[in-house]
GROMACS .gro file of N, CA and C in nm:
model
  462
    1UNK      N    1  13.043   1.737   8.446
    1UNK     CA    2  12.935   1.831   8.461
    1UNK      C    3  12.975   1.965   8.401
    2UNK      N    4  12.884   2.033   8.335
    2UNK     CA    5  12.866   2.169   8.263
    2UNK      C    6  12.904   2.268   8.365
    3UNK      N    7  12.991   2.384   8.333
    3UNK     CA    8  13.000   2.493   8.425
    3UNK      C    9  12.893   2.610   8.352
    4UNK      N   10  12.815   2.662   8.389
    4UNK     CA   11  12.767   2.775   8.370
    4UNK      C   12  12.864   2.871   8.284
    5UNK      N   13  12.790   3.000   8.211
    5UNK     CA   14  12.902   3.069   8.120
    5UNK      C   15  12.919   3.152   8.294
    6UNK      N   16  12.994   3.205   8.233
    6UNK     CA   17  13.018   3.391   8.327
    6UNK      C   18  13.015   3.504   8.248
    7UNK      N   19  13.023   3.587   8.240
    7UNK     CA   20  13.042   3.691   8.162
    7UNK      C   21  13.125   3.709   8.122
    8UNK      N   22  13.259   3.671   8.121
    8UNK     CA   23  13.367   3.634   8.051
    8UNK      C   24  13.351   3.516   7.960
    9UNK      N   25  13.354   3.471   7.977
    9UNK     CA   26  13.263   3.303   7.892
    9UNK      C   27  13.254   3.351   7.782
   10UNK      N   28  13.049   3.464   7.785
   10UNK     CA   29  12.979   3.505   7.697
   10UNK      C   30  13.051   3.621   7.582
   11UNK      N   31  13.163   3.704   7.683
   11UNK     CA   32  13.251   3.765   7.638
   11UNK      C   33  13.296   3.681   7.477
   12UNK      N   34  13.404   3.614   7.515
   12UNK     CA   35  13.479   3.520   7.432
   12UNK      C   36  13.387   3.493   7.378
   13UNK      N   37  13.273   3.412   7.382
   13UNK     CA   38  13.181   3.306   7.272
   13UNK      C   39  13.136   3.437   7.190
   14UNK      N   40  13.069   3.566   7.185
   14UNK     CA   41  13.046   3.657   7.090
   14UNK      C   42  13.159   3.696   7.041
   15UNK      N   43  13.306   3.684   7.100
   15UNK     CA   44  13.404   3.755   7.019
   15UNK      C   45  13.466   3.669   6.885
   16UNK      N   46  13.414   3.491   6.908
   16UNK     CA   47  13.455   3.368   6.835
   16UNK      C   48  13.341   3.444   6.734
   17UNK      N   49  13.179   3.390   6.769
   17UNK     CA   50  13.073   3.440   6.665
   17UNK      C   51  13.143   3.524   6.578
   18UNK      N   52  13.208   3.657   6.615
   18UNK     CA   53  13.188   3.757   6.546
   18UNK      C   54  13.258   3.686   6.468
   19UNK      N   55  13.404   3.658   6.473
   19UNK     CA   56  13.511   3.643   6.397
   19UNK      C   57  13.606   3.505   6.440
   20UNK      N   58  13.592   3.360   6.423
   20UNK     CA   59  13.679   3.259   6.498
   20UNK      C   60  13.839   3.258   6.425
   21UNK      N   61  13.829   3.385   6.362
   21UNK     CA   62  13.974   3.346   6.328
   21UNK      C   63  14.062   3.456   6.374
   22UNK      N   64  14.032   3.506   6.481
   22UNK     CA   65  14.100   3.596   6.575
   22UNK      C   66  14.229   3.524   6.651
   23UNK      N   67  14.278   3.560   6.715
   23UNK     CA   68  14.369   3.497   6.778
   23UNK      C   69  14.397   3.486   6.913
   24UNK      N   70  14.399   3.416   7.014
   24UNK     CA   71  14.396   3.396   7.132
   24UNK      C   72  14.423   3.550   7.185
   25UNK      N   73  14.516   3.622   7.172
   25UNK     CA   74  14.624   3.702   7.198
   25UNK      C   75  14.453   3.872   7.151
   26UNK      N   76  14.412   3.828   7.040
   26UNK     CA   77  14.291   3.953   7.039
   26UNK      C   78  14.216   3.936   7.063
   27UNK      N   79  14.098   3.831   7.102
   27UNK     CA   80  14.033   3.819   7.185
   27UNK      C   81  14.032   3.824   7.348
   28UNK      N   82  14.127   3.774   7.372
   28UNK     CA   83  14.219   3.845   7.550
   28UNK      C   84  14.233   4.025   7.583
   29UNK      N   85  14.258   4.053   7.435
   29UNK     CA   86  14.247   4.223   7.450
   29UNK      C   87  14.121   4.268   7.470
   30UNK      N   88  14.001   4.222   7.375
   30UNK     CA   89  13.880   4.242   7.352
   30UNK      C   90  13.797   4.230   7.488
   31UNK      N   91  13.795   4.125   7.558
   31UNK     CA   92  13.723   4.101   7.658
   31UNK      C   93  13.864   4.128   7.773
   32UNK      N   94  13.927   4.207   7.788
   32UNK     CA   95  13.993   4.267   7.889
   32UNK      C   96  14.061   4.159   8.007
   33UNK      N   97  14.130   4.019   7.954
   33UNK     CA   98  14.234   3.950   8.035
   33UNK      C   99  14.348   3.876   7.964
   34UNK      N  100  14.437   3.834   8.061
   34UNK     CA  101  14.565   3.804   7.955
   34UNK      C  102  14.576   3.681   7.893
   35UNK      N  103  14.668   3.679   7.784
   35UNK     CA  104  14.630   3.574   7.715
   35UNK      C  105  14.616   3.421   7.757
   36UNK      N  106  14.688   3.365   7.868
   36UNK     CA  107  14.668   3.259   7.885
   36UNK      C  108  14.557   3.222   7.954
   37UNK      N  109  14.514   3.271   8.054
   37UNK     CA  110  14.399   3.238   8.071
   37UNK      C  111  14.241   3.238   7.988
   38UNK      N  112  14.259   3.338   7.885
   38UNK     CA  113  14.183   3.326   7.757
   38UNK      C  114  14.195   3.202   7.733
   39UNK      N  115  14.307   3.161   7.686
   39UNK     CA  116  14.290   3.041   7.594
   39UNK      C  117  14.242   2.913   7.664
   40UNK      N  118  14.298   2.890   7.806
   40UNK     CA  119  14.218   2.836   7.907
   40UNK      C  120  14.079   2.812   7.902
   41UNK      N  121  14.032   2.926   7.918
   41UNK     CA  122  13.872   2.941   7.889
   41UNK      C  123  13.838   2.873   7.755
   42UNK      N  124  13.883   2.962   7.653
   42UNK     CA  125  13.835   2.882   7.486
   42UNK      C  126  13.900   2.709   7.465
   43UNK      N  127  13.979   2.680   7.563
   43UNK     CA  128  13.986   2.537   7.558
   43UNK      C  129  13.888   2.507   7.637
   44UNK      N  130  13.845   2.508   7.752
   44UNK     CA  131  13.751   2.447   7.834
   44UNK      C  132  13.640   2.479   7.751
   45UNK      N  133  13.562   2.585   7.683
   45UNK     CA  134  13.483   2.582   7.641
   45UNK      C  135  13.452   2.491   7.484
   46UNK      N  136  13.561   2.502   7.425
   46UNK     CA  137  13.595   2.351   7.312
   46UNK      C  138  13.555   2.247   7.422
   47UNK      N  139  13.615   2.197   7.506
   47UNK     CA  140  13.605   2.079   7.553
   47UNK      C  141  13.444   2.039   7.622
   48UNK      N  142  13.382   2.130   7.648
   48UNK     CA  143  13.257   2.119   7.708
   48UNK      C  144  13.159   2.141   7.663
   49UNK      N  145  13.174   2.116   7.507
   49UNK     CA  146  13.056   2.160   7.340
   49UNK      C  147  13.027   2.260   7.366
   50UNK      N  148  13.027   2.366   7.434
   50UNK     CA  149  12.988   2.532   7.397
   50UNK      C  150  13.087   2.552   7.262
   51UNK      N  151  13.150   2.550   7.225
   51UNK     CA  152  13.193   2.562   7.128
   51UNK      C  153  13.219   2.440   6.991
   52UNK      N  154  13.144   2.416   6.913
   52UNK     CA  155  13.097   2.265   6.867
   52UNK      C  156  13.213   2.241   6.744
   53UNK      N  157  13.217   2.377   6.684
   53UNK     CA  158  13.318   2.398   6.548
   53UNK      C  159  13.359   2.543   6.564
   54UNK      N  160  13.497   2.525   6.485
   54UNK     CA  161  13.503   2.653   6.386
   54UNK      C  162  13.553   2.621   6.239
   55UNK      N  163  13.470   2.742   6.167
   55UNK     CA  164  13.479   2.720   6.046
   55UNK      C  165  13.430   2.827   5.945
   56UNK      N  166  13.462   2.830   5.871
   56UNK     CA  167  13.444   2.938   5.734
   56UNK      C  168  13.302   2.938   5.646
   57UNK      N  169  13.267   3.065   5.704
   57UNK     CA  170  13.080   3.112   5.621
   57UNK      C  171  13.082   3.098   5.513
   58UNK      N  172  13.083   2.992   5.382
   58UNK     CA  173  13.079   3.033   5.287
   58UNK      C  174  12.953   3.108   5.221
   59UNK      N  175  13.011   3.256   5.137
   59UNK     CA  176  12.871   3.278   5.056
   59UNK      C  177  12.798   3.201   4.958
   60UNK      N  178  12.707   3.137   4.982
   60UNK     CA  179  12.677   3.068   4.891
   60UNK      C  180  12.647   3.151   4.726
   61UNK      N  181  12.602   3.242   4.752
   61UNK     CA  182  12.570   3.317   4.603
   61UNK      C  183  12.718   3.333   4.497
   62UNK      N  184  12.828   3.317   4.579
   62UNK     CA  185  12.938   3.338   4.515
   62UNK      C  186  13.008   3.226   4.474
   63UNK      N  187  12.885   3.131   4.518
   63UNK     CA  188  12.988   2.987   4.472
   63UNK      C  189  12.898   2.911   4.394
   64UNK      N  190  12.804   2.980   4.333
   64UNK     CA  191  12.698   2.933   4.217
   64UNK      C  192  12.602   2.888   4.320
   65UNK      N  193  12.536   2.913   4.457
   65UNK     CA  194  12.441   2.834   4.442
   65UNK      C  195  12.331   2.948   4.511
   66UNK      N  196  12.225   3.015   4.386
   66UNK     CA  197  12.146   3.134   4.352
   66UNK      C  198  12.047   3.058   4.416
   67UNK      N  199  11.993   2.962   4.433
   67UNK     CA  200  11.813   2.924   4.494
   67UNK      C  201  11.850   2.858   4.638
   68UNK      N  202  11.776   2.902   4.718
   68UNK     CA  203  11.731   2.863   4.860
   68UNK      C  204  11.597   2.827   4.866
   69UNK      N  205  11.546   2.692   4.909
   69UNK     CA  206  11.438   2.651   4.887
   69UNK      C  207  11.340   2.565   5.053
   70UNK      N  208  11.328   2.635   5.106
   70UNK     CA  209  11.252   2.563   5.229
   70UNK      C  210  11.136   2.489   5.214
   71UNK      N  211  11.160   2.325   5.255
   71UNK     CA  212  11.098   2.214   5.177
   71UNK      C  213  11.011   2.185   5.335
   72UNK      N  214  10.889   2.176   5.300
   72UNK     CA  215  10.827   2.089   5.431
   72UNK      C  216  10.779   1.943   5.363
   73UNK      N  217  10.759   1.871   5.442
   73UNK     CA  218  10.780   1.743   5.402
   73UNK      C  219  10.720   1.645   5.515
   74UNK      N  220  10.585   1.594   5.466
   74UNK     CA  221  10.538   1.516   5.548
   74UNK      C  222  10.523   1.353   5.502
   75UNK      N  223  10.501   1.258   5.606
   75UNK     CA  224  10.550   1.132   5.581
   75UNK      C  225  10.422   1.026   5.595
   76UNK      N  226  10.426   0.939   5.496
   76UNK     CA  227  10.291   0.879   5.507
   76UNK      C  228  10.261   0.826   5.632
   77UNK      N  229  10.374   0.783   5.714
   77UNK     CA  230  10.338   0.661   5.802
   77UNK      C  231  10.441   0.791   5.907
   78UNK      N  232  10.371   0.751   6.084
   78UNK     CA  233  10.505   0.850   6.133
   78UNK      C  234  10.547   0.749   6.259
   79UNK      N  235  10.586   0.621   6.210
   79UNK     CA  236  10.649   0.551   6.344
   79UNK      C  237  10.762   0.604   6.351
   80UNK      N  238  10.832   0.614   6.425
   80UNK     CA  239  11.004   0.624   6.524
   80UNK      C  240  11.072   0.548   6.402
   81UNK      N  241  11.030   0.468   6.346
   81UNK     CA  242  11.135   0.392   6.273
   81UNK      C  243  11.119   0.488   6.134
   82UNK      N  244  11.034   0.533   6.056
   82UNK     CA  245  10.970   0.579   5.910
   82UNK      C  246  11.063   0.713   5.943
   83UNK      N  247  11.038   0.819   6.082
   83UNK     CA  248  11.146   0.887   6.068
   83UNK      C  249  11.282   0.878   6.042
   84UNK      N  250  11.319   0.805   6.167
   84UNK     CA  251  11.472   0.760   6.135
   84UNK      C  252  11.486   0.726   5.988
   85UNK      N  253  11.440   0.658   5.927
   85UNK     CA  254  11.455   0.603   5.799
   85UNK      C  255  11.474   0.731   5.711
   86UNK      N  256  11.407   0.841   5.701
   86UNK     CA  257  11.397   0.934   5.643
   86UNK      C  258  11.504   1.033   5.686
   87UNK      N  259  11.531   1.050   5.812
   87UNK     CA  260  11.650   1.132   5.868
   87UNK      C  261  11.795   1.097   5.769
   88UNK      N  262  11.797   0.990   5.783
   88UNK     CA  263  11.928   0.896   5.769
   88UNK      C  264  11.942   0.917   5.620
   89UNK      N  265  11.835   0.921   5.529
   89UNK     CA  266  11.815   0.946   5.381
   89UNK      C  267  11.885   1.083   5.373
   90UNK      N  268  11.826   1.124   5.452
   90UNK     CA  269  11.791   1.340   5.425
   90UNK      C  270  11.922   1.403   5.449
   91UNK      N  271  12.013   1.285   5.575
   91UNK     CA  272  12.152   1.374   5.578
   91UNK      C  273  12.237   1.351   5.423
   92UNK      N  274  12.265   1.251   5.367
   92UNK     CA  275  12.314   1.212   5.290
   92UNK      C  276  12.308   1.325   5.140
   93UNK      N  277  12.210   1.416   5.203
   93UNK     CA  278  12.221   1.502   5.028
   93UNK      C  279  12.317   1.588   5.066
   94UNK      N  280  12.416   1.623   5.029
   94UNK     CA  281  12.475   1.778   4.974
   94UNK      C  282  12.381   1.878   5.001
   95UNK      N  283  12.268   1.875   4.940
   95UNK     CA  284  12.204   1.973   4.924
   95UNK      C  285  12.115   2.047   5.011
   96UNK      N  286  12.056   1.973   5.103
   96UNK     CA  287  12.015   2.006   5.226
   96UNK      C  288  12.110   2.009   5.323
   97UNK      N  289  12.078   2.163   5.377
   97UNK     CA  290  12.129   2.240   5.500
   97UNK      C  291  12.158   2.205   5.617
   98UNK      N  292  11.994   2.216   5.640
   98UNK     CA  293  11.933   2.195   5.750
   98UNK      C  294  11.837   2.090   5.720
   99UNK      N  295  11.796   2.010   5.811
   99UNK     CA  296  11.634   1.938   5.896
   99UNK      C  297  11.637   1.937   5.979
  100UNK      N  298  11.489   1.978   6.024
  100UNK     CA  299  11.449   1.987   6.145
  100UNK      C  300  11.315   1.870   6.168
  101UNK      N  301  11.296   1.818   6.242
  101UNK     CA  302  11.149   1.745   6.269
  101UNK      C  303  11.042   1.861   6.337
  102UNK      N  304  10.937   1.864   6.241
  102UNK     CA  305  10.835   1.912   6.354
  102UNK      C  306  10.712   1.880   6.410
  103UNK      N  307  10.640   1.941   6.495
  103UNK     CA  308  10.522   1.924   6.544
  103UNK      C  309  10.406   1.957   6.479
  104UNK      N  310  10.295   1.920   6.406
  104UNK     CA  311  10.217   1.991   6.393
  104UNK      C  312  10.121   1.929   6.223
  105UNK      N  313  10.077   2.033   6.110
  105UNK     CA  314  10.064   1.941   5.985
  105UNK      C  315  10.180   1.897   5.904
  106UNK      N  316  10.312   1.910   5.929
  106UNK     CA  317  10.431   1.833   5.890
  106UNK      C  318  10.517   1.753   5.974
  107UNK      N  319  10.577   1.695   5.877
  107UNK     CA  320  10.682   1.638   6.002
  107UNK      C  321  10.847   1.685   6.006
  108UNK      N  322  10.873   1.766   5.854
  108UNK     CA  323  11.053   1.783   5.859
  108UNK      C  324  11.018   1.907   5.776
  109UNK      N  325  11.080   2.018   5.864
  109UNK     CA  326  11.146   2.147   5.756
  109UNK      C  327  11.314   2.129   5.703
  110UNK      N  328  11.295   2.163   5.585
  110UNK     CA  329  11.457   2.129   5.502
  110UNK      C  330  11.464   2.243   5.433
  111UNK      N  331  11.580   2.277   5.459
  111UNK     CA  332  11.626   2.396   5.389
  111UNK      C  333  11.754   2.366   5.324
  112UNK      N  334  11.689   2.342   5.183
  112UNK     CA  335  11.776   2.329   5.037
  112UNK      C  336  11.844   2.428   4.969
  113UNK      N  337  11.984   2.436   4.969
  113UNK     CA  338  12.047   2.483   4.820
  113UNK      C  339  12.070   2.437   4.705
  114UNK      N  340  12.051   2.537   4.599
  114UNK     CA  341  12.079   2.438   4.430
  114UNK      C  342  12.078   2.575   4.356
  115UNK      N  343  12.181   2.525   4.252
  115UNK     CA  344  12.250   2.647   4.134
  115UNK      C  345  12.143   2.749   4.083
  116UNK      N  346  12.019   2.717   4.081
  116UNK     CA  347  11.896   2.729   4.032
  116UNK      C  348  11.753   2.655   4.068
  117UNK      N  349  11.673   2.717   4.007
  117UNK     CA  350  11.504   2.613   3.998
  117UNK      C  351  11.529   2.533   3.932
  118UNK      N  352  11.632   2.496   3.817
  118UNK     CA  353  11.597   2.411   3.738
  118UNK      C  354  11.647   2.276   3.817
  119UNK      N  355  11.788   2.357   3.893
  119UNK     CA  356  11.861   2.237   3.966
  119UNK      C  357  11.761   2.194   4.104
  120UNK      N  358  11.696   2.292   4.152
  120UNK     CA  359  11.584   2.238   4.303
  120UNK      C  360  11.475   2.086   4.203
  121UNK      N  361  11.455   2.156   4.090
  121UNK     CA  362  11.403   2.088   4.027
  121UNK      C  363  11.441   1.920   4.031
  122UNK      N  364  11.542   1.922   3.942
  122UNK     CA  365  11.602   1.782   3.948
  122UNK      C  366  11.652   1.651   4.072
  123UNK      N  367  11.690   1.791   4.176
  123UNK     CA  368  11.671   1.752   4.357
  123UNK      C  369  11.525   1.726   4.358
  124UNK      N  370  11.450   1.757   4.331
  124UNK     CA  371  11.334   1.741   4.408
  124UNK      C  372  11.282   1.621   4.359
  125UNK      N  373  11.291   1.593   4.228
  125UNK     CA  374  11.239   1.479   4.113
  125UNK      C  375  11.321   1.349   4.131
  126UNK      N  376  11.441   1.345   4.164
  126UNK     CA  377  11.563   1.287   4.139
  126UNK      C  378  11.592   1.214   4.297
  127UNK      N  379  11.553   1.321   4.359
  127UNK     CA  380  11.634   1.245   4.485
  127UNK      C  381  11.499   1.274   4.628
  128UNK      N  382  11.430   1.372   4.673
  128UNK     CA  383  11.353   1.387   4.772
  128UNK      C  384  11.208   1.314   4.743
  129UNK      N  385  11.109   1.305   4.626
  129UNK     CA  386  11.039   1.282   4.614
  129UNK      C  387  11.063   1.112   4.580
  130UNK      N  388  11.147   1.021   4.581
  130UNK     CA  389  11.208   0.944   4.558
  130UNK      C  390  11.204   0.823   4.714
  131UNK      N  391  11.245   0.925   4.814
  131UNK     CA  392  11.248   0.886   4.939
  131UNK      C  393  11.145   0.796   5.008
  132UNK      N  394  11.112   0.659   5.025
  132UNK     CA  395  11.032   0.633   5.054
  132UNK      C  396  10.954   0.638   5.190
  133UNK      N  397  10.827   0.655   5.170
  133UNK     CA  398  10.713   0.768   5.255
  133UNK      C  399  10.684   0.861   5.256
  134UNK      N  400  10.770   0.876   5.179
  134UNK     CA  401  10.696   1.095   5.139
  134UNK      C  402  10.596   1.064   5.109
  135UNK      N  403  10.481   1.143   5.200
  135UNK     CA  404  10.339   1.193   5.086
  135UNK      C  405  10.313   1.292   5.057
  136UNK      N  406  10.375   1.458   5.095
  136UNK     CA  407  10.356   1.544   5.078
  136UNK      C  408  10.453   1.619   5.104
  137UNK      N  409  10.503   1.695   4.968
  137UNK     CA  410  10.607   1.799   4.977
  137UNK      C  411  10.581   1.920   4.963
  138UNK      N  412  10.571   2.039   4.999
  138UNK     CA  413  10.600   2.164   4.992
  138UNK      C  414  10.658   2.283   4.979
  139UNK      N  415  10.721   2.295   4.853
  139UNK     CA  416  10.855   2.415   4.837
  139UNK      C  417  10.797   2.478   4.831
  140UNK      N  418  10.875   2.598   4.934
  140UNK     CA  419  10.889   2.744   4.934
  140UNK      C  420  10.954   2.826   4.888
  141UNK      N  421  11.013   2.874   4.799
  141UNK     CA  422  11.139   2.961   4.729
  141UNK      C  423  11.170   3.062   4.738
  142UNK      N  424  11.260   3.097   4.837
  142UNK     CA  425  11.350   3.252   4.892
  142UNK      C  426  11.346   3.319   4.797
  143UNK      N  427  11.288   3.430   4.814
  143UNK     CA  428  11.309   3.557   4.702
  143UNK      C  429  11.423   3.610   4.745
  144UNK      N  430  11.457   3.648   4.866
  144UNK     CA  431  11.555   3.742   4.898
  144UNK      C  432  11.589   3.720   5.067
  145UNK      N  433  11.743   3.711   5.122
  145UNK     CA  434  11.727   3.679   5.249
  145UNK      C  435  11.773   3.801   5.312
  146UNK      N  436  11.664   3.851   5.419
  146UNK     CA  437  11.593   3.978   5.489
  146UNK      C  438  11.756   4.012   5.586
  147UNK      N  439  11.754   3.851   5.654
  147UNK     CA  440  11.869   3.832   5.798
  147UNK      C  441  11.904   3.689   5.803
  148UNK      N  442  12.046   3.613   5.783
  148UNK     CA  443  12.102   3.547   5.814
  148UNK      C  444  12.228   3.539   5.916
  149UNK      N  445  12.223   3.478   6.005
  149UNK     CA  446  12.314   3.466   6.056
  149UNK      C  447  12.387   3.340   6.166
  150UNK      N  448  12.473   3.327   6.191
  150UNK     CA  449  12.449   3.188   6.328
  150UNK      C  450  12.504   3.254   6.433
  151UNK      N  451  12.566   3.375   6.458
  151UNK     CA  452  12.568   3.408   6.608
  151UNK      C  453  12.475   3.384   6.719
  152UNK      N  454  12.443   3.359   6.831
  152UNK     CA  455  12.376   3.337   6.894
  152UNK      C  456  12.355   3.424   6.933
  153UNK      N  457  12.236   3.492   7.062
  153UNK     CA  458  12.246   3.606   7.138
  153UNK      C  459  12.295   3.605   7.282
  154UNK      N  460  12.380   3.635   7.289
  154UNK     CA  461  12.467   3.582   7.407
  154UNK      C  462  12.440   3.690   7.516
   0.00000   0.00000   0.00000
């Protein structure tokens, strides 16, 4: 069973957000207790999925990939199985981020990276529109991103 955070908890989990490559020893300073019981905590909290990963933000703009493209994507048929089928497709790209399933006139938001339009292009021709049951795709193309981030609000 799940323990509730405490305010020490929430402490630590914004001090990981900010930065997970701190060190047991400065995060214990930060949220004001000594180090072993810090690490205590950030193990129990590893162990109890509050903490799922750590890992390195890459910028994407600095590693060639200039277009962000939010794809909605609805499916001809929507049994339990036509999704799955499509889920299972959708993890398999590189290129998509994220999917999400939703409620409403679609069924999956995807949020695509690629070097360029020309490259969303060839993703889109090549490999998404390809997928069988798509009937309707919808790109959106990031001009500019306002606020990114994955900290949570703790």
């Amino acid at each position: 069973m799940q323990q509730e955070l405490d305010p020490l908890d929430r402490r630590i989990l914004q001090a990981l957000q900010e930065d997970a490559s701190r060190s047991t020893a400065e995060i214990a300073e930060m949220v004001g207790m000594s180090q072993s019981p810090c690490w205590r905590r950030i193990q129990r909290l590893k162990d109890e999925g509050f903490i799922r990963s750590q890992v390195a933000i890459v910028d994407r703009r600095k590693v060639g990939l200039n277009a962000q493209v939010f794809v909605l994507v609805k499916l001809t048929m929507h049994g339990r199985q036509n999704l799955d089928e499509f889920s299972d497709q959708i993890r398999a790209f590189d290129e998509v981020l994220e999917c999400h399933v939703l409620m409403g006139g679609y069924d999956f938001l995807i949020r695509v990276v690629a070097a360029d339009i020309d490259a969303y292009h060839t993703f889109f021709f090549d490999k998404l529109s390809r997928l069988p049951g798509v009937q309707e795709v919808n790109s959106v193309i990031s001009l500019s991103e306002i606020k990114s981030t994955t900290a949570l609000p703790l």
